[in-house]
Amino acid sequence: MSAGPAPAAGYRRLSVPARAALWLAVYLALVVVPLFALLPDMTTPGAGFVWDFAMALGYAALAMLGVQFALTARFRRATAPFGIDLIYYFHRYLAVFAALIALAHYGVLKAVYPVLLGAADPRLAPAHMTAGRVALALFVLLVLSSLLRRQLRFEYDLWRWTHAAVATVAFALALWHMLAAGRYLDTAWKYWLWAGYGAFWLALIGWVRLLRPWLVARDRWRVVEVRPERGRVVTLALERASGRPLRFRPGQFGWLTLRASPFALKEHPFSIASSADHGDQVELAIKELGDFTSTIRDVRPGETAWFDAPYGNFSCDLAPAARGFVFIAGGIGIAPMLSQLRTLADRGDRRRHVLVYGSRSFGRIALREEIEALERRLDLAVVHVLHEPDADWTGQRGLITQQVLERHLPRPADGYEFFLCGPTPMSRSVERSLAALGVPAARVHSEIFDWV
Ligand SMILES: Cc1cc2nc3c(=O)[nH]c(=O)nc-3n(C[C@H](O)[C@H](O)[C@H](O)COP(=O)(O)OP(=O)(O)OC[C@H]3O[C@@H](n4cnc5c(N)ncnc54)[C@H](O)[C@@H]3O)c2cc1C
């Protein structure tokens, strides 16, 4: 897929914070406008503050849960100002908030108006009331199973499937409950507004689960090389069957599907490790970590692949005026750094850059020779930090600490942009060290590999 249609000139002139503010306003409007639409032409007399409040909670929860589908729909323009990882965090914590609001809707009614709620027994209760209760239970289940996925050892692909299916069913049940209960939907236009609003989110699910995979499926890629590297890393080189180069910014990532249909929801995110100036062949550096990544070594040239890209805003191209770049990587976090360094080298960049790279031992520094080649092509200082080095290693030992950074950062560091990618504890600790060294947070860009 291409980078999508170019944004309108007015949008392009907006700064990144202004774009973020615009999309936040869109989010708030999507949640709040349907609520205010309930207020005019009210023909049912109000039943007191507590009742109205409980109803408002129900509508607010439904509106928020609807927008949840948009948050994970990977709309490039809307996600770009924030970064897709932040959007997923937003999705996760808003889900908790929305589920709490839905629980409060039920809890207040149960506490204050138990008679109006009626029997809980599905054999006695109206079907739409049972639908509401089931939807609530499913929402709570969705939130808990997502927050505790790792602790529950819920396999990722299975979790993803059930999460999508249960969320769709729960939302449809909640919509039915709301339309059939019909409180405040006493005029036709309000009824159809909310019915249309619900249908819109259900149609969005159709787009995400059917139409987009169909578009991805039409854009076939081919594996052209599988290259084992040091440190249990495999480089996978891909070419588009159509021959059309991929346009991307160095440091961006895509979703890879191999040996499965794009409809199967078995895609995995990987940073592009190759140069953005050579979009005709895209390389991914994949660390063997689990079920999927351990199969990459067995992939054969000629196999079909799908690569839905580009995504993300972890890119030196977004800071063209920087004096130079400091890349701080741990393990396979080197992948998006390589893409940026290779692109800078291809463009004949003359600025001073620093790469601080944490690995286990010298023999396991992934893509070490590639980095040495880049040192020759760029004004690049490379600092390897090894946490289990051999006895004869004379370089930096241990972790990437504040002392290590202080020793190797460019002086003065003003005007430099900092890019971090590695295990979350490393990224968090380096962020703290950079803050302690006086680097403004706005100059620090992090890519997180384990946000799901
Ligand atoms: C933006 C981004 C860029 C990444 N770039 C790289 C890279 O360049 N090189 C690299 O080696 N790794 C990269 N990763 C990590 C890579 O996606 C995971 O290591 C891989 O998906 C794990 O799959 P597995 O089945 O082998 O491992 P498992 O052991 O099955 O899963 C380990 C963990 O990886 C995550 N995961 C598993 N499957 C998926 C999936 N389909 N989608 C999202 N997350 C999943 C889950 O949190 C899971 O708990 C990146 C991740 C992100 C988010």
Short mmCIF file of C-alpha atoms and ligand atoms in Angstrom, two decimals:
data_model
loop_
_atom_site.label_atom_id
_atom_site.label_comp_id
_atom_site.label_asym_id
_atom_site.label_seq_id
_atom_site.Cartn_x
_atom_site.Cartn_y
_atom_site.Cartn_z
CA MET A 1 0.00 0.00 0.00
CA SER A 2 1.19 3.53 -0.64
CA ALA A 3 1.56 6.17 2.02
CA GLY A 4 -2.04 7.17 1.19
CA PRO A 5 -3.45 10.28 -0.44
CA ALA A 6 -1.58 13.49 0.29
CA PRO A 7 -3.22 15.56 3.03
CA ALA A 8 -4.85 18.87 2.11
CA ALA A 9 -2.56 21.93 2.08
CA GLY A 10 -4.22 23.41 5.20
CA TYR A 11 -3.61 20.20 7.14
CA ARG A 12 0.00 20.03 5.95
CA ARG A 13 0.65 23.52 7.33
CA LEU A 14 -0.39 22.43 10.85
CA SER A 15 2.35 21.60 13.34
CA VAL A 16 2.38 18.11 14.89
CA PRO A 17 0.87 19.36 18.23
CA ALA A 18 -1.84 21.21 16.27
CA ARG A 19 -2.65 18.03 14.34
CA ALA A 20 -2.78 16.08 17.59
CA ALA A 21 -5.14 18.71 19.06
CA LEU A 22 -7.33 18.49 15.96
CA TRP A 23 -7.66 14.70 16.23
CA LEU A 24 -8.33 14.93 19.97
CA ALA A 25 -11.13 17.38 19.17
CA VAL A 26 -12.49 14.91 16.59
CA TYR A 27 -12.38 12.18 19.25
CA LEU A 28 -14.24 14.33 21.78
CA ALA A 29 -16.80 15.37 19.17
CA LEU A 30 -17.45 11.71 18.26
CA VAL A 31 -18.11 10.92 21.91
CA VAL A 32 -19.89 14.06 23.05
CA VAL A 33 -21.99 15.29 20.08
CA PRO A 34 -24.30 12.22 20.06
CA LEU A 35 -24.89 12.79 23.80
CA PHE A 36 -25.94 16.41 23.32
CA ALA A 37 -28.15 15.35 20.45
CA LEU A 38 -30.33 13.61 23.05
CA LEU A 39 -31.24 16.89 24.74
CA PRO A 40 -33.45 18.86 22.30
CA ASP A 41 -37.12 17.90 21.68
CA MET A 42 -37.25 15.91 24.90
CA THR A 43 -40.84 14.61 25.10
CA THR A 44 -40.40 12.07 27.95
CA PRO A 45 -40.48 13.92 31.29
CA GLY A 46 -37.16 13.63 33.15
CA ALA A 47 -37.13 11.12 35.99
CA GLY A 48 -34.84 13.07 38.26
CA PHE A 49 -31.12 13.73 38.30
CA VAL A 50 -29.96 10.26 39.32
CA TRP A 51 -31.99 8.59 36.61
CA ASP A 52 -30.84 11.04 33.94
CA PHE A 53 -27.26 10.68 35.14
CA ALA A 54 -27.41 6.88 34.96
CA MET A 55 -28.80 7.08 31.42
CA ALA A 56 -26.12 9.57 30.38
CA LEU A 57 -23.50 7.14 31.69
CA GLY A 58 -24.93 4.39 29.52
CA TYR A 59 -24.90 6.52 26.38
CA ALA A 60 -21.43 7.86 27.12
CA ALA A 61 -20.07 4.33 27.59
CA LEU A 62 -21.56 3.20 24.28
CA ALA A 63 -20.20 6.22 22.44
CA MET A 64 -16.72 5.65 23.90
CA LEU A 65 -16.80 1.95 23.10
CA GLY A 66 -17.78 2.73 19.51
CA VAL A 67 -14.79 5.03 19.05
CA GLN A 68 -12.58 2.24 20.39
CA PHE A 69 -12.98 0.52 17.01
CA ALA A 70 -11.62 3.60 15.24
CA LEU A 71 -8.57 3.74 17.50
CA THR A 72 -7.27 0.39 16.33
CA ALA A 73 -8.32 0.85 12.70
CA ARG A 74 -4.79 2.16 11.94
CA PHE A 75 -5.90 5.32 10.15
CA ARG A 76 -2.52 6.71 9.16
CA ARG A 77 -3.35 10.39 9.30
CA ALA A 78 -5.12 10.24 12.66
CA THR A 79 -2.46 8.08 14.33
CA ALA A 80 0.62 9.84 12.92
CA PRO A 81 0.74 12.86 15.30
CA PHE A 82 0.65 10.55 18.34
CA GLY A 83 2.44 7.40 17.23
CA ILE A 84 0.59 4.14 16.93
CA ASP A 85 1.92 2.83 20.26
CA LEU A 86 0.37 5.77 22.10
CA ILE A 87 -2.91 5.17 20.29
CA TYR A 88 -2.93 1.55 21.48
CA TYR A 89 -2.28 2.70 25.06
CA PHE A 90 -5.10 5.20 24.66
CA HIS A 91 -7.33 2.38 23.36
CA ARG A 92 -6.40 0.21 26.32
CA TYR A 93 -6.95 2.76 29.09
CA LEU A 94 -10.06 4.29 27.55
CA ALA A 95 -11.52 0.79 27.40
CA VAL A 96 -11.04 0.51 31.16
CA PHE A 97 -12.66 3.90 31.64
CA ALA A 98 -15.58 3.11 29.30
CA ALA A 99 -16.18 -0.25 31.00
CA LEU A 100 -16.20 1.50 34.40
CA ILE A 101 -18.76 4.01 33.08
CA ALA A 102 -20.90 1.14 31.76
CA LEU A 103 -20.62 -0.58 35.15
CA ALA A 104 -21.61 2.67 36.87
CA HIS A 105 -24.65 2.93 34.55
CA TYR A 106 -25.78 -0.49 35.71
CA GLY A 107 -24.67 -0.01 39.33
CA VAL A 108 -26.57 3.26 39.85
CA LEU A 109 -29.76 1.81 38.36
CA LYS A 110 -29.41 -1.36 40.40
CA ALA A 111 -28.88 0.62 43.60
CA VAL A 112 -31.55 3.30 43.12
CA TYR A 113 -34.12 1.84 40.71
CA PRO A 114 -33.95 -1.97 41.14
CA VAL A 115 -37.64 -2.36 40.27
CA LEU A 116 -37.26 -0.55 36.96
CA LEU A 117 -34.29 -2.74 36.05
CA GLY A 118 -36.55 -5.77 36.38
CA ALA A 119 -35.64 -9.40 36.78
CA ALA A 120 -32.09 -10.51 36.04
CA ASP A 121 -33.28 -14.01 35.08
CA PRO A 122 -33.15 -14.12 31.25
CA ARG A 123 -36.31 -16.26 31.20
CA LEU A 124 -38.26 -13.43 32.85
CA ALA A 125 -36.45 -10.32 31.64
CA PRO A 126 -37.13 -8.63 28.28
CA ALA A 127 -34.54 -9.78 25.73
CA HIS A 128 -33.03 -6.31 25.28
CA MET A 129 -32.38 -6.04 29.04
CA THR A 130 -30.59 -9.40 28.97
CA ALA A 131 -28.65 -8.13 25.96
CA GLY A 132 -27.51 -5.15 28.02
CA ARG A 133 -26.39 -7.36 30.91
CA VAL A 134 -24.53 -9.76 28.61
CA ALA A 135 -22.86 -6.83 26.82
CA LEU A 136 -21.69 -5.43 30.14
CA ALA A 137 -20.28 -8.79 31.23
CA LEU A 138 -18.49 -9.16 27.87
CA PHE A 139 -16.97 -5.67 28.10
CA VAL A 140 -15.60 -6.43 31.55
CA LEU A 141 -14.26 -9.76 30.28
CA LEU A 142 -12.62 -8.03 27.31
CA VAL A 143 -10.87 -5.51 29.51
CA LEU A 144 -9.66 -8.09 32.04
CA SER A 145 -8.47 -10.57 29.42
CA SER A 146 -6.51 -7.80 27.67
CA LEU A 147 -4.91 -6.37 30.80
CA LEU A 148 -4.00 -9.84 32.08
CA ARG A 149 -3.21 -11.47 28.72
CA ARG A 150 0.41 -12.24 29.53
CA GLN A 151 -0.31 -13.41 33.08
CA LEU A 152 -3.09 -15.66 31.75
CA ARG A 153 -0.68 -16.97 29.06
CA PHE A 154 -3.31 -16.16 26.46
CA GLU A 155 -1.61 -16.82 23.11
CA TYR A 156 -1.51 -13.55 21.14
CA ASP A 157 -3.18 -14.66 17.89
CA LEU A 158 -5.99 -16.42 19.71
CA TRP A 159 -6.45 -13.45 22.01
CA ARG A 160 -6.61 -11.09 19.03
CA TRP A 161 -9.30 -13.14 17.30
CA THR A 162 -11.46 -13.53 20.37
CA HIS A 163 -10.94 -9.89 21.32
CA ALA A 164 -12.20 -8.68 17.93
CA ALA A 165 -15.13 -11.11 17.84
CA VAL A 166 -16.26 -10.52 21.44
CA ALA A 167 -15.93 -6.74 21.10
CA THR A 168 -18.15 -6.79 18.00
CA VAL A 169 -20.79 -8.99 19.63
CA ALA A 170 -20.74 -6.94 22.86
CA PHE A 171 -21.11 -3.68 20.98
CA ALA A 172 -24.00 -5.02 18.85
CA LEU A 173 -25.77 -6.28 22.00
CA ALA A 174 -25.27 -2.93 23.76
CA LEU A 175 -26.64 -1.10 20.73
CA TRP A 176 -29.70 -3.34 20.64
CA HIS A 177 -30.21 -2.78 24.38
CA MET A 178 -30.03 0.96 23.96
CA LEU A 179 -32.32 1.20 20.94
CA ALA A 180 -34.91 -1.15 22.41
CA ALA A 181 -34.87 0.47 25.86
CA GLY A 182 -35.31 3.69 23.90
CA ARG A 183 -34.87 6.13 26.80
CA TYR A 184 -34.56 9.64 25.35
CA LEU A 185 -34.77 8.23 21.83
CA ASP A 186 -38.40 9.24 21.73
CA THR A 187 -38.25 11.18 18.49
CA ALA A 188 -37.57 9.46 15.19
CA TRP A 189 -34.54 11.58 14.30
CA LYS A 190 -32.82 10.80 17.60
CA TYR A 191 -33.54 7.11 17.23
CA TRP A 192 -32.09 7.03 13.73
CA LEU A 193 -29.15 9.21 14.71
CA TRP A 194 -28.11 6.70 17.36
CA ALA A 195 -28.97 3.71 15.19
CA GLY A 196 -26.84 5.25 12.41
CA TYR A 197 -24.06 6.03 14.86
CA GLY A 198 -23.98 2.40 16.02
CA ALA A 199 -24.21 1.10 12.45
CA PHE A 200 -21.28 3.34 11.50
CA TRP A 201 -19.02 1.67 14.06
CA LEU A 202 -20.16 -1.78 12.98
CA ALA A 203 -19.42 -0.82 9.35
CA LEU A 204 -15.98 0.30 10.48
CA ILE A 205 -15.35 -3.18 11.86
CA GLY A 206 -16.30 -4.49 8.41
CA TRP A 207 -13.70 -2.19 6.88
CA VAL A 208 -10.98 -3.22 9.32
CA ARG A 209 -11.65 -6.96 9.21
CA LEU A 210 -12.72 -7.43 5.59
CA LEU A 211 -12.07 -4.55 3.25
CA ARG A 212 -8.60 -3.62 4.43
CA PRO A 213 -7.34 -7.24 4.46
CA TRP A 214 -8.77 -7.52 0.95
CA LEU A 215 -6.75 -4.47 -0.15
CA VAL A 216 -3.65 -5.90 1.56
CA ALA A 217 -4.24 -9.30 -0.09
CA ARG A 218 -4.27 -7.70 -3.54
CA ASP A 219 -0.82 -6.21 -2.95
CA ARG A 220 1.35 -9.34 -2.96
CA TRP A 221 5.01 -9.36 -1.99
CA ARG A 222 7.68 -11.97 -2.63
CA VAL A 223 10.49 -13.13 -0.36
CA VAL A 224 13.75 -12.60 -2.23
CA GLU A 225 16.32 -13.44 0.44
CA VAL A 226 16.50 -14.99 3.90
CA ARG A 227 19.83 -14.18 5.58
CA PRO A 228 20.74 -15.50 9.03
CA GLU A 229 22.62 -12.89 11.08
CA ARG A 230 24.39 -12.92 14.43
CA GLY A 231 22.41 -12.91 17.67
CA ARG A 232 19.49 -15.09 16.45
CA VAL A 233 18.42 -12.46 13.94
CA VAL A 234 17.29 -13.20 10.39
CA THR A 235 17.15 -10.62 7.63
CA LEU A 236 14.15 -11.07 5.36
CA ALA A 237 14.26 -9.22 2.04
CA LEU A 238 10.95 -8.60 0.25
CA GLU A 239 9.93 -7.23 -3.12
CA ARG A 240 6.52 -6.16 -4.27
CA ALA A 241 5.11 -8.45 -6.95
CA SER A 242 3.97 -5.37 -8.88
CA GLY A 243 7.53 -3.96 -8.79
CA ARG A 244 6.17 -0.69 -7.37
CA PRO A 245 8.60 0.68 -4.76
CA LEU A 246 7.33 1.24 -1.22
CA ARG A 247 7.39 4.89 -0.20
CA PHE A 248 8.24 5.20 3.47
CA ARG A 249 10.16 7.27 5.97
CA PRO A 250 13.29 5.68 7.47
CA GLY A 251 12.37 4.10 10.82
CA GLN A 252 8.74 3.29 9.97
CA PHE A 253 7.27 -0.19 10.30
CA GLY A 254 4.75 -2.47 8.61
CA TRP A 255 2.61 -5.53 9.34
CA LEU A 256 3.97 -8.76 7.87
CA THR A 257 1.84 -11.79 6.98
CA LEU A 258 3.53 -15.00 5.89
CA ARG A 259 2.08 -18.44 5.26
CA ALA A 260 -1.40 -17.22 6.20
CA SER A 261 -4.13 -15.21 4.56
CA PRO A 262 -4.29 -11.45 5.32
CA PHE A 263 -7.83 -12.20 6.57
CA ALA A 264 -6.46 -14.54 9.24
CA LEU A 265 -5.33 -11.71 11.59
CA LYS A 266 -1.90 -13.32 11.83
CA GLU A 267 0.12 -10.25 10.92
CA HIS A 268 3.14 -9.15 12.95
CA PRO A 269 4.65 -5.67 13.15
CA PHE A 270 8.28 -5.21 12.04
CA SER A 271 10.37 -2.11 11.51
CA ILE A 272 11.83 -1.65 8.09
CA ALA A 273 15.60 -1.96 8.44
CA SER A 274 16.55 -0.96 4.91
CA SER A 275 17.06 2.44 3.32
CA ALA A 276 14.02 4.55 2.49
CA ASP A 277 15.85 5.47 -0.72
CA HIS A 278 15.58 1.85 -1.92
CA GLY A 279 11.89 1.10 -1.59
CA ASP A 280 12.12 -1.44 -4.41
CA GLN A 281 13.49 -3.98 -1.91
CA VAL A 282 12.52 -3.83 1.73
CA GLU A 283 14.54 -5.60 4.44
CA LEU A 284 13.34 -6.61 7.88
CA ALA A 285 15.68 -7.72 10.68
CA ILE A 286 13.73 -10.23 12.75
CA LYS A 287 14.81 -11.58 16.11
CA GLU A 288 13.81 -15.17 16.84
CA LEU A 289 11.73 -14.84 19.97
CA GLY A 290 8.52 -16.86 19.69
CA ASP A 291 6.15 -18.94 17.59
CA PHE A 292 6.18 -16.76 14.49
CA THR A 293 9.63 -15.24 14.54
CA SER A 294 11.25 -18.66 15.01
CA THR A 295 9.83 -19.78 11.65
CA ILE A 296 11.44 -16.98 9.61
CA ARG A 297 14.66 -18.95 9.18
CA ASP A 298 12.71 -21.65 7.29
CA VAL A 299 11.06 -19.25 4.86
CA ARG A 300 12.22 -19.83 1.28
CA PRO A 301 12.93 -17.24 -1.42
CA GLY A 302 9.96 -17.08 -3.77
CA GLU A 303 7.35 -17.47 -1.02
CA THR A 304 4.47 -15.02 -1.04
CA ALA A 305 4.24 -12.42 1.71
CA TRP A 306 2.02 -9.45 2.52
CA PHE A 307 3.42 -6.30 3.99
CA ASP A 308 0.98 -3.60 5.04
CA ALA A 309 3.15 -0.50 5.39
CA PRO A 310 4.24 2.13 6.19
CA TYR A 311 3.12 3.08 9.70
CA GLY A 312 4.57 5.07 12.57
CA ASN A 313 6.38 8.33 13.07
CA PHE A 314 9.68 7.15 14.52
CA SER A 315 11.78 8.86 11.91
CA CYS A 316 14.66 11.28 11.61
CA ASP A 317 12.86 12.68 8.56
CA LEU A 318 10.44 14.38 10.93
CA ALA A 319 13.31 16.46 12.36
CA PRO A 320 15.09 17.66 9.22
CA ALA A 321 16.64 20.67 10.95
CA ALA A 322 18.41 18.62 13.65
CA ARG A 323 22.12 19.20 14.13
CA GLY A 324 22.54 15.43 14.16
CA PHE A 325 21.01 12.28 15.61
CA VAL A 326 21.75 10.11 18.62
CA PHE A 327 20.42 6.59 18.14
CA ILE A 328 20.22 4.44 21.28
CA ALA A 329 19.29 0.81 20.63
CA GLY A 330 19.06 -2.37 22.63
CA GLY A 331 18.94 -5.78 20.92
CA ILE A 332 16.65 -5.88 17.90
CA GLY A 333 15.82 -2.21 18.54
CA ILE A 334 18.68 -1.69 16.07
CA ALA A 335 16.30 -2.39 13.13
CA PRO A 336 14.66 1.06 12.80
CA MET A 337 18.04 2.71 13.53
CA LEU A 338 19.63 0.84 10.63
CA SER A 339 16.95 2.10 8.29
CA GLN A 340 17.65 5.67 9.37
CA LEU A 341 21.44 5.32 9.21
CA ARG A 342 21.32 3.61 5.82
CA THR A 343 19.05 6.31 4.47
CA LEU A 344 21.27 9.08 5.84
CA ALA A 345 24.27 7.38 4.21
CA ASP A 346 22.47 7.02 0.88
CA ARG A 347 21.63 10.71 0.99
CA GLY A 348 25.27 11.66 1.63
CA ASP A 349 24.43 13.20 5.01
CA ARG A 350 27.41 15.09 6.49
CA ARG A 351 26.17 15.70 10.04
CA ARG A 352 27.68 14.09 13.12
CA HIS A 353 25.69 11.14 14.51
CA VAL A 354 26.12 8.77 17.44
CA LEU A 355 24.90 5.18 17.80
CA VAL A 356 24.88 3.63 21.28
CA TYR A 357 24.04 -0.05 20.90
CA GLY A 358 23.50 -2.49 23.75
CA SER A 359 24.07 -6.21 23.06
CA ARG A 360 24.88 -9.29 25.04
CA SER A 361 28.39 -10.06 23.76
CA PHE A 362 30.64 -9.05 20.87
CA GLY A 363 29.86 -12.25 18.98
CA ARG A 364 26.13 -11.55 19.24
CA ILE A 365 26.02 -7.95 17.99
CA ALA A 366 23.37 -8.23 15.31
CA LEU A 367 24.33 -6.69 11.97
CA ARG A 368 27.75 -5.64 13.29
CA GLU A 369 29.39 -5.60 9.86
CA GLU A 370 26.56 -3.46 8.48
CA ILE A 371 27.20 -0.96 11.24
CA GLU A 372 30.94 -0.96 10.52
CA ALA A 373 30.17 -0.23 6.87
CA LEU A 374 27.95 2.68 7.93
CA GLU A 375 30.76 4.07 10.09
CA ARG A 376 32.81 4.38 6.92
CA ARG A 377 30.04 6.12 4.98
CA LEU A 378 28.87 8.55 7.67
CA ASP A 379 30.36 10.77 10.37
CA LEU A 380 29.14 8.20 12.87
CA ALA A 381 30.51 7.35 16.33
CA VAL A 382 29.48 3.84 17.38
CA VAL A 383 29.53 2.80 21.04
CA HIS A 384 28.89 -0.88 21.74
CA VAL A 385 27.75 -1.58 25.28
CA LEU A 386 27.97 -5.28 26.18
CA HIS A 387 26.35 -6.73 29.23
CA GLU A 388 27.99 -10.17 29.09
CA PRO A 389 31.31 -9.38 27.35
CA ASP A 390 34.30 -11.69 27.03
CA ALA A 391 37.16 -11.02 29.44
CA ASP A 392 39.25 -9.27 26.74
CA TRP A 393 36.54 -6.68 25.83
CA THR A 394 37.95 -3.21 26.40
CA GLY A 395 34.84 -1.21 25.49
CA GLN A 396 31.78 -0.29 27.53
CA ARG A 397 30.41 -3.01 29.83
CA GLY A 398 27.05 -3.36 31.51
CA LEU A 399 23.91 -1.46 30.62
CA ILE A 400 23.34 1.86 28.88
CA THR A 401 23.49 4.00 32.01
CA GLN A 402 23.55 7.74 32.54
CA GLN A 403 27.34 7.58 32.96
CA VAL A 404 27.72 5.80 29.60
CA LEU A 405 25.52 8.38 27.91
CA GLU A 406 27.29 11.30 29.57
CA ARG A 407 30.62 9.98 28.31
CA HIS A 408 29.54 9.50 24.72
CA LEU A 409 26.86 12.07 23.91
CA PRO A 410 27.91 14.85 21.55
CA ARG A 411 28.94 18.09 23.24
CA PRO A 412 27.08 20.33 23.19
CA ALA A 413 24.04 18.11 22.65
CA ASP A 414 21.79 21.08 21.80
CA GLY A 415 20.05 20.64 18.49
CA TYR A 416 20.46 16.84 18.47
CA GLU A 417 17.42 14.58 18.25
CA PHE A 418 17.43 11.32 20.22
CA PHE A 419 15.89 8.05 19.03
CA LEU A 420 15.46 5.14 21.45
CA CYS A 421 14.37 1.60 20.71
CA GLY A 422 14.89 -1.49 22.82
CA PRO A 423 13.37 -3.45 25.67
CA THR A 424 10.90 -1.28 27.60
CA PRO A 425 12.97 -1.20 30.84
CA MET A 426 15.99 0.00 28.83
CA SER A 427 13.97 2.70 27.05
CA ARG A 428 12.45 3.95 30.30
CA SER A 429 15.82 4.04 32.04
CA VAL A 430 17.49 5.85 29.10
CA GLU A 431 14.62 8.36 29.01
CA ARG A 432 15.24 9.11 32.70
CA SER A 433 19.00 9.42 32.10
CA LEU A 434 18.51 11.80 29.20
CA ALA A 435 16.14 13.93 31.28
CA ALA A 436 18.74 14.02 34.06
CA LEU A 437 21.33 15.12 31.49
CA GLY A 438 19.09 18.03 30.50
CA VAL A 439 17.82 16.69 27.14
CA PRO A 440 14.34 18.14 26.57
CA ALA A 441 11.64 15.45 26.33
CA ALA A 442 10.48 16.91 23.00
CA ARG A 443 13.80 15.83 21.46
CA VAL A 444 13.50 12.24 22.64
CA HIS A 445 11.59 9.80 20.39
CA SER A 446 10.89 6.25 21.53
CA GLU A 447 9.69 3.24 19.59
CA ILE A 448 8.13 0.51 21.72
CA PHE A 449 8.06 -3.05 20.39
CA ASP A 450 5.86 -4.56 23.08
CA TRP A 451 2.83 -2.30 23.29
CA VAL A 452 0.36 -5.10 22.63
C1 LIG B 1 6.19 -1.16 15.96
C2 LIG B 1 6.90 -2.49 16.16
C3 LIG B 1 8.03 -2.76 15.44
C4 LIG B 1 8.70 -3.98 15.64
N1 LIG B 1 9.83 -4.21 14.91
C5 LIG B 1 10.48 -5.36 15.10
C6 LIG B 1 11.68 -5.64 14.35
O1 LIG B 1 12.12 -4.86 13.52
N2 LIG B 1 12.29 -6.84 14.56
C7 LIG B 1 11.82 -7.75 15.47
O2 LIG B 1 12.42 -8.82 15.60
N3 LIG B 1 10.71 -7.51 16.20
C8 LIG B 1 10.02 -6.36 16.04
N4 LIG B 1 8.88 -6.13 16.74
C9 LIG B 1 8.42 -7.15 17.69
C10 LIG B 1 7.70 -8.28 16.95
O3 LIG B 1 6.51 -7.81 16.35
C11 LIG B 1 7.36 -9.41 17.92
O4 LIG B 1 8.55 -9.88 18.47
C12 LIG B 1 6.70 -10.56 17.21
O5 LIG B 1 5.43 -10.17 16.71
C13 LIG B 1 6.56 -11.71 18.20
O6 LIG B 1 5.86 -12.75 17.58
P1 LIG B 1 6.14 -14.30 17.96
O7 LIG B 1 4.91 -15.05 17.60
O8 LIG B 1 7.40 -14.77 17.38
O9 LIG B 1 6.35 -14.24 19.51
P2 LIG B 1 5.41 -14.69 20.70
O10 LIG B 1 6.29 -15.27 21.74
O11 LIG B 1 4.25 -15.46 20.23
O12 LIG B 1 4.90 -13.28 21.20
C14 LIG B 1 5.70 -12.48 22.03
C15 LIG B 1 4.97 -11.16 22.23
O13 LIG B 1 5.04 -10.43 21.00
C16 LIG B 1 3.80 -9.74 20.81
N5 LIG B 1 3.14 -10.27 19.60
C17 LIG B 1 2.98 -11.55 19.23
N6 LIG B 1 2.31 -11.62 18.09
C18 LIG B 1 2.04 -10.36 17.73
C19 LIG B 1 1.34 -9.78 16.64
N7 LIG B 1 0.78 -10.52 15.70
N8 LIG B 1 1.24 -8.45 16.60
C20 LIG B 1 1.78 -7.68 17.56
N9 LIG B 1 2.45 -8.16 18.60
C21 LIG B 1 2.57 -9.49 18.69
C22 LIG B 1 2.92 -10.02 22.00
O14 LIG B 1 3.10 -8.98 22.95
C23 LIG B 1 3.48 -11.31 22.53
O15 LIG B 1 3.23 -11.45 23.90
C24 LIG B 1 8.20 -4.93 16.56
C25 LIG B 1 7.04 -4.64 17.27
C26 LIG B 1 6.40 -3.44 17.09
C27 LIG B 1 5.15 -3.17 17.86
#
